[in-house]
Amino acid sequence: MSVNQQAHTGPPYGQPQPGYQGYQQPAYGGQSLPGAPQAQYGAYNGPMPGYQQPVPPQGYFPSLGFPSKGSPVSLNSDTSSLAPNFIGSLRAPPTSGAPPPPASGASHPSGHVAYSQFEHGDVQNGIPASAAPMQRPPASQPFLPGSAPTPVSQMSTFQQYGPPQASVQQLRNHMAGMTIGCTAASAPPPAGLGYGVGPSSYPPTTGAPRPPAMPGPPLPGQTVAGPPSSQPNHVSSPPPPSTMAGLHPGPPMSGLHGPPPPTHPPQPGYQMQQNGSFGQMRGPQPNYGGAYPGAPNYGSPPGPPPPPKRLDPDSIPSPQLNELPPQQKPRHRIDPDAIPSPIQVIEDDRNNRGSEPFVTGVRGQVPPLVTTNFLVKDQGNASPRYIRCTSYNIPCTSDMAKQSQVPLAAVIKPLATLPPEETLPYLVDHGESGPVRCNRCKAYMCPFMQFIEGGRRFQCCFCSCVTEVPPHYFQHLDHTGKRVDFYDRPELSLGSYEFLATVDYCKNNKFPSPPAFIFMIDVSYNAVKSGLVRLICEELKSLLDYLPREGNMEESAIRVGFVTYNKVLHFYNVKSSLAQPQMMVVSDVADMFVPLLDGFLVNVNESRTVITSLLDQIPEMFADTRETETVFAPVIQAGLEALKAAECAGKLFIFHTSLPIAEAPGKLKNRDDRKLINTDKEKTLFQPQTSFYNNLAKDCVAQGCCVDLFLFPNQYLDVATLGVVPYQTGGSIYKYAYFQLETDQYRFLNDLRRDVQKEVGFDAVMRVRTSTGIRATDFFGAFYMSNTTDVEMAGLDCDKTITVEFKHDDKLSEDSGALLQCALLYTSCAGQRRLRIHNLSLNCCTQLADLYRNCETDTLINYLAKYAYRGVLSSPVKTVRDALINQCAQILACYRKNCASPSSAGQLILPECMKLLPVYLNCVLKSDVLQPGPEVTTDDRAYIRQLVTSMDVAETNVFFYPRLLPLTKADVDSDSLPAAIRNSEERLSKGDIYLLENGLNIFVWVGVNVQQSLIQNLFGVSSFSQISNALSTLPVLENPFSKKVQSIVDMLQGQRSRYMKLIIVKQEDKLEMLFKHFLVEDKSLSGGASYVDFLCHMHKEIRQLLS
């Protein structure tokens, strides 16, 4: 069934259920609502001595808040809707001490709540309504559990109340069973902040458990006592349960007892997340002065309540739509603040794990999230910058792996760039004998090899074979069995290092020449007319001084060559002895050859004057061209032949503008057809239209010829076909649709500079070895494979990742764990043949709970997206989407069945470290590849598909769930970013300016009510209407706000591998539709579900699997 239309067995969203007979429905704080039948009992005042406690209703399990196993986030809902009486933490009264005014004249059907300005219903999570705009309290405000927060004078949003009256207390009792993220008491409190706080200081009440204190999300700088619930996952303690913001089915609350006390003491929980921009949320706090005016006590003390009906949440009738007051029809019954928030999880991880270095000495440690800034100390396992896994504790048997459905995969980025504070891998030179390796499986020496017989032999940690230690490598062992030179040898003490390769590791048994770069420029009519040819030639004059070089070399060893083309190819002789460059034309494109050898590839410094002269002449030579047709395949063939003739590897930089329709090999036709979308033939749109380019790619890989393609299309270009060679050679594609010099040149030049300067390994081969029990079975990324084990890339740069999936081929043992070794053989930009080695040790488990406690959702999503994006090549998109939903439902159902405490089927329980799986999965399902909107072109989809396939985890994280920052909340005096907010339109305020980035674009959204002074400071114009949508950069103005925003944009650009396009969006402008496409928690125009709807759909899928 589709995500968007749940078959509701319970009532649809926004419809509270009718009251239960004889119980009064609460409005705000327990008053009876006008029009509601008078209750036969007064307000509940707490258990009276001598009255028997009623049996808790079905779905009302007292220990739900504190499961003993598993670490669930639980969200109660019946099928795809939730119980009517879901109440988060109680909201404070609306004004400072005055009782809420009765709703004059407004009558609500029983069980309905009035909706406030916050649009979530009056009994709402978080903070009270107030006329004053919401502010975050000062970050320095200390909060100690059990003491009242210091009153903040300028804030009218925090109320003070005294001991709660009965109905409030009883609601709290209910909430006690609704905590999120209870933690195991054995977890050591880390230095940072946790989700929750220590045990609350509520006075114990008879017959009710003590509710945990529910403070707001702690702010940077605040200290929170008590064990946090999102503890580091490597602590071996029972999984921290996180029963998510209650949403319990079950009877309404007024007039009912709270659940009886749990048999074990309550543990701290984490509160429901509140959007950062709305300030902190406080649950009811003890020790506040002043009485709470909310609920007058009607009637006398209650008589003994009747035993509650055991209602099945699925069978509760719901009112018809036309019975509801108009303002309630479109409302969700699930409060978005009550479901797991990516922003909150990211913030908590930063606070808990950002301050300490991540030391890699311990096996199976889960690293901090990719969104956390942390330092890595290599002590025997590769840094998470090089390898991240979907789980750091893998099942011992294949049956257990099949049962959980959690894919076992590693995302490997072998040449990742490290921050300046971290040490690059050491280069180890073993001389002519080369690196020491296992005789049988050929694994390289690493920290996990076991030396025996006094150090004369070593036992391989991968295949257990015993190998003699070469005499030159022999060293004695100390009393613990370690070699005495353990710390002097990187390969014995570090997770990542490099070996200098011997001649045996080189092609044809001879050392390679330094690589070459060939610039190949389309000079057809479109390219010349748009100013592109002149722009490229001007830029290359200076860019050639920045070719990559080895650490301490004076100049780069890379040689360069130049070709221009339209229907024919022009080669240029730029030999240093010439006074002027010479041009040679090859018009027989059917049989491509290179007309010159000497003088085509040259050293930049030796031939500088000739090269400069050529770059000056090219735009003039073709200024009057009328040639509109282009060739493409012959251009790649020409570059390949030139590298073959020079006997070196290298990279082609091709600048291309149109579909190659000229008569030549690899000629293409326009096959764009939007009518194929959502049909079985849709997959053909992603496949190349001819196999010619696959064969060409194979030849390029064999020579080490990598292709980077810069596309400037004004219409359909067939990226799916043109991208085959860049993709299979390990290259990159950059696309600038409707290129315009004034708006796009800055972005293109930044991309070109970075692409030319970045670290690249040429002629690369990668192999992943594993210890006995698992093996690498599947690979995703930009590469070519001629066999089942070796990943071959003509070029591999510092931004590319290879994703590897593992399967069991035997049993694993908990004692020895599992090992991975990634070995990359490549030629450096100076022509040196090297081996880069990364090692990682993982734990193995026999309990599913251990698997679920050590997963990494960001890496899991990276793998699932790549798996789905490959799936669209061979299956209909709908099949791919359904398979994704089904796999995730199985992962969560297995957790629910085997790891979570027994509880009502109306609860959705998510593992603590997978609680963001539904929201992130929904983002993948709504992406342009799997669910295109009407404005997305076929080329866009093919481009995104190829791009995502080699993204790392940090890039997929921000690509699928963009970062949204309120610029108007930025502190101009600090270096920090403003706190991010969730990706939903309801989080935006008309009076603010926001920045949204997803790794490809930066949107600056300006609300219609933004203060004129802010518009003046940021855009240099005096009013909203004067802001221009055509800006591609923000004006540089001399004021603190402008400088702060500029520094934020620069910081974000610096974190991404591509220069992001800046787009100014004015509220209610036509571009706003594009912007809203990235507000991924909302329903999308192309039919994608909102986060709340999808969570309910996932819950329904899980329940079907469980039943």
PDB file of C-alpha atoms in Angstrom, residues 34 101-107:
ATOM      1  CA  PRO A  34     -18.703  23.473  27.776  1.00  0.00           C
ATOM      2  CA  PRO A 101     -10.115  32.180  30.218  1.00  0.00           C
ATOM      3  CA  PRO A 102     -13.062  29.896  29.508  1.00  0.00           C
ATOM      4  CA  ALA A 103     -13.748  29.469  25.814  1.00  0.00           C
ATOM      5  CA  SER A 104     -16.674  31.798  25.529  1.00  0.00           C
ATOM      6  CA  GLY A 105     -19.282  30.660  23.100  1.00  0.00           C
ATOM      7  CA  ALA A 106     -17.015  28.041  21.600  1.00  0.00           C
ATOM      8  CA  SER A 107     -18.268  24.591  22.173  1.00  0.00           C
TER       9      SER A 107
END
